[in-house]
Short mmCIF file of C-alpha atoms in Angstrom, two decimals:
data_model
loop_
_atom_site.label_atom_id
_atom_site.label_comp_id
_atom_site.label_asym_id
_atom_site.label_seq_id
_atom_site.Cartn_x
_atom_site.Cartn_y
_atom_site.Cartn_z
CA UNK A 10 1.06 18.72 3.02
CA UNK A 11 -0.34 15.48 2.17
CA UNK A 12 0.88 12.44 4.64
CA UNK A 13 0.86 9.89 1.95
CA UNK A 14 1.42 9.49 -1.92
CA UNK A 15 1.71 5.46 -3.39
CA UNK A 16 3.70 5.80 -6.08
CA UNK A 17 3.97 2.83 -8.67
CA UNK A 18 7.34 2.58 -9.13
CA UNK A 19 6.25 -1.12 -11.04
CA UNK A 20 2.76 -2.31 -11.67
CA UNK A 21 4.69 -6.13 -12.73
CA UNK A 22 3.86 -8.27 -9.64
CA UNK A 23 5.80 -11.79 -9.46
CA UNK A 24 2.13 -13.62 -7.84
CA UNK A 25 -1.01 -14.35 -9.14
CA UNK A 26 -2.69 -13.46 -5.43
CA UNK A 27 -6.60 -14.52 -5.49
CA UNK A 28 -7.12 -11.12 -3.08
CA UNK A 29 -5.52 -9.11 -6.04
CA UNK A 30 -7.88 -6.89 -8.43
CA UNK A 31 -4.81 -7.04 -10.79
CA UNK A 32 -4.71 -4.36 -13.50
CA UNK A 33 -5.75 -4.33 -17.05
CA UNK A 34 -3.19 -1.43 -17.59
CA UNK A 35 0.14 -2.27 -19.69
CA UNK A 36 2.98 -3.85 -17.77
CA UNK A 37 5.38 -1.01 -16.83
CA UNK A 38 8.76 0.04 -14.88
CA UNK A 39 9.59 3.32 -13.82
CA UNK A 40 13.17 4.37 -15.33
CA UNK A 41 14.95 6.75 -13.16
CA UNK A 42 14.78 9.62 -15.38
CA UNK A 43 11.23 8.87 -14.50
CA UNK A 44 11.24 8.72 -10.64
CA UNK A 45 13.60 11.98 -10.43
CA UNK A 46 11.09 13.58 -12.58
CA UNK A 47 7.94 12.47 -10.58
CA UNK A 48 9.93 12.89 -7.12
CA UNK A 49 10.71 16.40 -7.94
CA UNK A 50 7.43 17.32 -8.81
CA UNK A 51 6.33 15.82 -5.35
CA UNK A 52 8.99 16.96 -2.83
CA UNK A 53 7.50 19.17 -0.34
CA UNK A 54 4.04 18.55 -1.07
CA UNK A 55 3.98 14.65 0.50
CA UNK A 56 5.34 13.25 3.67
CA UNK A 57 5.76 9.91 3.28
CA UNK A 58 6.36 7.63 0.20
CA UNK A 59 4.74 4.34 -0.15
CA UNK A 60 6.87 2.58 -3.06
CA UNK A 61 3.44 0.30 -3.61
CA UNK A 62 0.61 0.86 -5.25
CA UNK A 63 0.30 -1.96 -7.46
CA UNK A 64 2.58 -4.55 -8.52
CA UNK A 65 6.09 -5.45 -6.48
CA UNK A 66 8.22 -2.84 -5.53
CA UNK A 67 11.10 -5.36 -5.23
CA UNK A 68 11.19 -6.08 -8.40
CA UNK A 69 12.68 -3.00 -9.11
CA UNK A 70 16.75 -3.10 -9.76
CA UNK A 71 17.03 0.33 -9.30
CA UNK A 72 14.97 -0.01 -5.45
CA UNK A 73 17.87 0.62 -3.36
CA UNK A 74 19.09 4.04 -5.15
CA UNK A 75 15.43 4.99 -5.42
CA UNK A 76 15.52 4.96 -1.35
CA UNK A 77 18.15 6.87 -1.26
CA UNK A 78 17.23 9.54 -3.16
CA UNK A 79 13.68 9.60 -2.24
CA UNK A 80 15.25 10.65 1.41
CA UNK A 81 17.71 12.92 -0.22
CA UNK A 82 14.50 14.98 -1.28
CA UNK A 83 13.23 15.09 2.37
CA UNK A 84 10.73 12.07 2.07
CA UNK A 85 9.75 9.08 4.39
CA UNK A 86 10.23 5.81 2.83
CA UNK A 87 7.46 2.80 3.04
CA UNK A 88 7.37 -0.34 1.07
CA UNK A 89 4.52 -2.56 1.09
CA UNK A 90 5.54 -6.00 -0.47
CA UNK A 91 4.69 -9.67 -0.51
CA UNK A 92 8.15 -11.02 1.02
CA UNK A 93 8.70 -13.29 -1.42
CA UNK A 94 11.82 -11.00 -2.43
CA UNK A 95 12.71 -9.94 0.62
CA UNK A 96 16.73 -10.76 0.58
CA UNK A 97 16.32 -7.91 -1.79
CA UNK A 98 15.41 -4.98 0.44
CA UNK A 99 17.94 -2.49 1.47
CA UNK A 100 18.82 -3.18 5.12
CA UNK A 101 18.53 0.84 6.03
CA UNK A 102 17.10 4.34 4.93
CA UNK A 103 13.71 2.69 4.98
CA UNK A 104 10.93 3.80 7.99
CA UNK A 105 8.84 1.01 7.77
CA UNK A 106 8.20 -2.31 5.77
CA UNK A 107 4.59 -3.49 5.51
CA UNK A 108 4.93 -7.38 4.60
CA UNK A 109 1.70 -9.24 3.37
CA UNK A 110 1.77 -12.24 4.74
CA UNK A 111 -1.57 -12.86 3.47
CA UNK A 112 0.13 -13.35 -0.28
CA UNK A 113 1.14 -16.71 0.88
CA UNK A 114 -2.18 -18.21 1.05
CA UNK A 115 -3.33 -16.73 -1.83
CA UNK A 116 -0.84 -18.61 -3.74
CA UNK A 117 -0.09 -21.77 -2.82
CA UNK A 118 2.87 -22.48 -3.67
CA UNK A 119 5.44 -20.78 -1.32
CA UNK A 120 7.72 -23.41 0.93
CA UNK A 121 6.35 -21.58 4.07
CA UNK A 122 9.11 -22.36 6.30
CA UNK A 123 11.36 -20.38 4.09
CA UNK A 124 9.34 -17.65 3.86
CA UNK A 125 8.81 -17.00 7.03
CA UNK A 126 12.48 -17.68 7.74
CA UNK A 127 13.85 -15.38 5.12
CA UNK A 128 11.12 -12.49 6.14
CA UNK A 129 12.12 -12.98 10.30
CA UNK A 130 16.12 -12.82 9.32
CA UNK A 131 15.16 -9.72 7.30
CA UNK A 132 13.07 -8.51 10.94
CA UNK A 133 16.07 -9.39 12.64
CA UNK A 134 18.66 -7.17 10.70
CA UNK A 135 16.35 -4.19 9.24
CA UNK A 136 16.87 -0.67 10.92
CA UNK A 137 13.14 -0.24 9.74
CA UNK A 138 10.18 -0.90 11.67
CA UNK A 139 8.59 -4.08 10.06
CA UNK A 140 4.69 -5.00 10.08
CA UNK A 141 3.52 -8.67 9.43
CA UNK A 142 0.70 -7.87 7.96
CA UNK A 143 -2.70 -10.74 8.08
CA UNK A 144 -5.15 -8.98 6.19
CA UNK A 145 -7.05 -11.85 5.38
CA UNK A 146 -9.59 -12.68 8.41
CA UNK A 147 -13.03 -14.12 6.66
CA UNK A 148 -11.51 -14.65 3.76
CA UNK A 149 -8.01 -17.23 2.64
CA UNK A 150 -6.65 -17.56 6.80
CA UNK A 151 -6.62 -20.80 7.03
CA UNK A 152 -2.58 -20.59 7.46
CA UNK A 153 -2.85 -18.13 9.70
CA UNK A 154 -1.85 -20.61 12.57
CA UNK A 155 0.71 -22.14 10.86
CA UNK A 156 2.22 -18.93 10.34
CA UNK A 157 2.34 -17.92 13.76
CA UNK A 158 3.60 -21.03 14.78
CA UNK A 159 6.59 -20.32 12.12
CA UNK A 160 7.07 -16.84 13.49
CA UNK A 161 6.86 -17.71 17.59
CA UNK A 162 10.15 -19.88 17.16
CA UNK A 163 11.65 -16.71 16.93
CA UNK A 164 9.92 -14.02 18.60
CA UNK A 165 8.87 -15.91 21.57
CA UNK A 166 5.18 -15.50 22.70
CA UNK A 167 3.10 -14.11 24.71
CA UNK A 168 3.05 -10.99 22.68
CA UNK A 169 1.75 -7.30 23.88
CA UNK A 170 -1.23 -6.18 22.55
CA UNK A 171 -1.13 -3.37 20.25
CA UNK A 172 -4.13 -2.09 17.94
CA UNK A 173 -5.07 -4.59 15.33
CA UNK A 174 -2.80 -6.73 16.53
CA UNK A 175 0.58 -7.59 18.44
CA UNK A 176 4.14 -6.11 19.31
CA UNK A 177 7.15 -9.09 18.58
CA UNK A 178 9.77 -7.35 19.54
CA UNK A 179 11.07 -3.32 19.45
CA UNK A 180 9.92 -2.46 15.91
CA UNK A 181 8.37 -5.94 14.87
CA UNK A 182 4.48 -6.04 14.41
CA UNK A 183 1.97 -8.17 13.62
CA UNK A 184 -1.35 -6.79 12.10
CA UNK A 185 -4.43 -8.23 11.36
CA UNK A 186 -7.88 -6.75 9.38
CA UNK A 187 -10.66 -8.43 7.20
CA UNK A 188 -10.32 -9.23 4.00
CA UNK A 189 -12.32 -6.10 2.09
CA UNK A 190 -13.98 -5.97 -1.74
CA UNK A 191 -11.64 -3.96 -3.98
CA UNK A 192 -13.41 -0.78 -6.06
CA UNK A 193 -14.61 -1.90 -9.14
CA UNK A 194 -16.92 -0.47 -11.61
CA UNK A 195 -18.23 -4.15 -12.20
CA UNK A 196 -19.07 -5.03 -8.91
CA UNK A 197 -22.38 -6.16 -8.18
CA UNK A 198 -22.96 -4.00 -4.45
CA UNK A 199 -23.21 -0.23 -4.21
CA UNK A 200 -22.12 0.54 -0.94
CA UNK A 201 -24.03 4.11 -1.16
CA UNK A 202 -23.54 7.57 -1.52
CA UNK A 203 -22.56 8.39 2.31
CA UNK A 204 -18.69 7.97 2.55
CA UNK A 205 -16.31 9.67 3.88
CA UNK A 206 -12.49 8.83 2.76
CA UNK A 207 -8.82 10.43 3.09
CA UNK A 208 -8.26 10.13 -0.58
CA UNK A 209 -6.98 13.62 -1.79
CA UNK A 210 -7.04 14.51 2.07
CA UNK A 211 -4.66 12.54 3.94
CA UNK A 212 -3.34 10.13 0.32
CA UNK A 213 -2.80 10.54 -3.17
CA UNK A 214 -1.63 7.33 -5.61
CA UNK A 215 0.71 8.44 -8.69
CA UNK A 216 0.53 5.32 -10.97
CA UNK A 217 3.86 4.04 -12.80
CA UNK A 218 3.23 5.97 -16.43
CA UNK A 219 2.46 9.49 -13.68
CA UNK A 220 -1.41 9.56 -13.75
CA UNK A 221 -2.08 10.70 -10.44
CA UNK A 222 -5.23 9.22 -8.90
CA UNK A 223 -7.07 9.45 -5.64
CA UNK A 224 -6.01 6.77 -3.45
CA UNK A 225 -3.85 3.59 -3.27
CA UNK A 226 -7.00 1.41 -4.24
CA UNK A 227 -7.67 2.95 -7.68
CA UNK A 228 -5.91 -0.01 -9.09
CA UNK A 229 -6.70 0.67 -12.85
CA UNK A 230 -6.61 4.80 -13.16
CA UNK A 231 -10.48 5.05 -13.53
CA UNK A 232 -10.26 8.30 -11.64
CA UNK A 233 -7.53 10.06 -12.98
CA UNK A 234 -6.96 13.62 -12.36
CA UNK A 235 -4.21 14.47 -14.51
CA UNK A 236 -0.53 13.46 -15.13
CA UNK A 237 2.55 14.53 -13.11
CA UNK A 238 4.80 14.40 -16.36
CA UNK A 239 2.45 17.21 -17.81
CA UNK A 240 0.94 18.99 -14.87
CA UNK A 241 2.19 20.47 -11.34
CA UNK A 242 0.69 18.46 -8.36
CA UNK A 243 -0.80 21.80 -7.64
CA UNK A 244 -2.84 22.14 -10.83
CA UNK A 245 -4.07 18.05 -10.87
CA UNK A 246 -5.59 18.98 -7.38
CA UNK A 247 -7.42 21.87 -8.14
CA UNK A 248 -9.23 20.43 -11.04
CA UNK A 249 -12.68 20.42 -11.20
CA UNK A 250 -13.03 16.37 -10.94
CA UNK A 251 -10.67 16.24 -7.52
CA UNK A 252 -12.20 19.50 -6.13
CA UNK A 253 -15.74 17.52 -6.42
CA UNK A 254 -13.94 14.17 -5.20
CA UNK A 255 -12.77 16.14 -2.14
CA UNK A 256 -15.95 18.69 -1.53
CA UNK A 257 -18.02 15.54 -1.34
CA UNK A 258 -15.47 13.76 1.21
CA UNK A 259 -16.31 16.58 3.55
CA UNK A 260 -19.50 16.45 3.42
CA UNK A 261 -19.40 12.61 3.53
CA UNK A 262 -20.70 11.35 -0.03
CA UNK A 263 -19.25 9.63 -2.30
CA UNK A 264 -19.43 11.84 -5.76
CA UNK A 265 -17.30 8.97 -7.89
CA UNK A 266 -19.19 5.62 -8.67
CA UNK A 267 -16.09 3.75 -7.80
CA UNK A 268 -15.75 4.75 -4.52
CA UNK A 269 -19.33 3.75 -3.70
CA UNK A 270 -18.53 0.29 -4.83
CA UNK A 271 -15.23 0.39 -2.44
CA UNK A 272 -15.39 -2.34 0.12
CA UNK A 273 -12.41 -0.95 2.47
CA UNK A 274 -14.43 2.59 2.42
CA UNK A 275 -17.54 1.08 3.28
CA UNK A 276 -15.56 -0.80 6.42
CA UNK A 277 -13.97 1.55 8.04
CA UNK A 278 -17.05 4.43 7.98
CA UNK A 279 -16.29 4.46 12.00
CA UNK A 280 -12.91 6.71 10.66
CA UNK A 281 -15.05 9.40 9.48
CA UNK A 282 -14.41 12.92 10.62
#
C-alpha cells in the first residue's frame, strides 16, 4: 500500500505566492463524478489522502462532502492549505491540517492579525491535529517573529520541543524547514544523478484532470505515467517509465531529468534508505 497519494482536487489557487512554481496547466475543478471516479480507483491501494497538490483545496464547494466520502472509502484525510480560507474547513473527519504560514509573506497583503486569529480559532475548535507550518527559513522569514508573537497570545510559551519544531498545545504544531528550489526543467543547477526519493515508494500525486505523476512536487505533469480515468493504478505503476523511476530510486539515481533538478530531493539526501 502506498502511505500517500496528493490528489488535485483544484489546481485554482486564490495567491500569487513568490515560493510558488505555479502551473502552466489549464485552470481546473474536480466535479464529483470525478473524485468518486478517481477515489474508487484508489481505495485500498493508498493510506492517506492529501487534498493538495497544487492550487487551494478550500476553494472547493464540494470540500466538506469530499471528506466525508474519502473516509467512507477507508482513507485518511490531509489538507495542506494557505489559511487564508480557513472558516471554510470542516471542523471534523479530517486527521491533520498542514497550514502554510509561509503564504503570508509571500504575499503581502494579508491583515496578519486576522490571519493568525482566524487560523488559532480554527486550532482551537478542529478535532484534527493542526501543523503551523514555516517553511521559509533563508528565504521570505522576515515575519516569522511577528507571527509567533501573534500566535503566543494564545498558546502561551515556552513551547516543547518536537522535531523541526514545537508542540502548542495537544495536537497544535509548529514546523519549520528551509525554503527548497522547486523541480524544473529550466532550472539552471543539476543536483546530480545520485538521489534517492519516496516518489512511487512511499507517494504518488494524481493531478486534477487524473494524470497520475510521481510525487507532490511534479507541479506541471512532466512525468506522467498514465491517467486514472483510463488506466487501473495497477497498470500506471507497472509501466515501463515508473518501473525505471522506481528501479533507479533503489539504487539511488535519479533516472528523470526533473528530479535531478529537485531542490527538496537534493536536501533531504540524509533520508535515504
Amino acid at each position: 500500500m502506498i502511505d500517500r497519494c496528493y490528489l488535485e482536487i483544484t489546481d485554482v489557487c486564490n495567491l500569487q505566492c513568490v515560493f510558488c512554481p505555479k502551473t502552466k496547466r489549464a485552470p481546473k475543478t474536480m466535479s464529483h463524478q470525478e473524485f468518486d471516479t478517481l477515489t474508487d480507483r484508489l481505495k485500498g491501494q493508498v493510506r492517506f489522502l492529501y487534498f493538495h497538490l497544487m492550487g487551494e483545496p478550500l476553494l472547493h464547494p464540494c470540500l466538506p462532502q469530499f471528506i466525508e466520502e474519502a473516509r467512507a472509502k477507508g482513507f485518511i484525510p490531509v489538507i495542506t492549505t494557505n489559511g487564508t480560507l480557513i472558516g471554510r474547513m470542516p471542523l471534523t473527519g479530517i486527521y491533520k491540517v498542514n497550514i502554510s504560514l509561509h503564504s503570508f509573506e509571500g504575499n503581502g497583503r494579508i491583515d496578519p492579525e486576522k490571519y493568525i486569529s482566524d487560523i488559532i480559532g480554527f486550532s482551537l475548535k478542529s478535532d484534527a491535529i493542526t501543523v503551523l507550518r514555516l517553511w521559509n527559513r533563508g528565504g521570505h522569514d522576515s515575519m516569522n517573529d511577528n507571527l509567533i508573537n501573534l500566535i503566543a497570545k494564545v498558546y502561551n510559551q515556552p513551547w516543547t520541543e518536537v522535531k523541526n519544531g514545537y508542540k502548542l498545545a495537544e495536537r497544535v504544531f509548529i514546523e519549520y524547514d528551509d525554503m527548497f528550489e522547486w523541480p524544473d526543467h529550466d532550472a539552471p543547477e543539476d543536483f546530480g544523478e545520485e538521489l534517492f526519493c519516496y516518489g512511487l515508494r512511499g507517494q504518488i500525486g494524481v493531478l486534477v484532470d487524473g494524470t497520475v505523476v510521481p510525487c507532490c512536487l511534479d507541479h506541471d505533469g512532466d512525468m506522467a505515467l498514465g491517467n486514472l480515468h483510463e488506466q487501473p493504478l495497477e497498470t500506471i505503476l507497472k509501466s515501463d517509465r515508473a518501473r525505471r523511476i522506481y528501479d533507479g530510486f533503489t539504487s539511488h539515481k535519479a533516472v528523470e531529468p526533473l528530479c535531478r533538478r529537485c531542490g527538496y530531493a537534493a536536501k533531504t539526501k540524509q533520508y535515504r534508505k
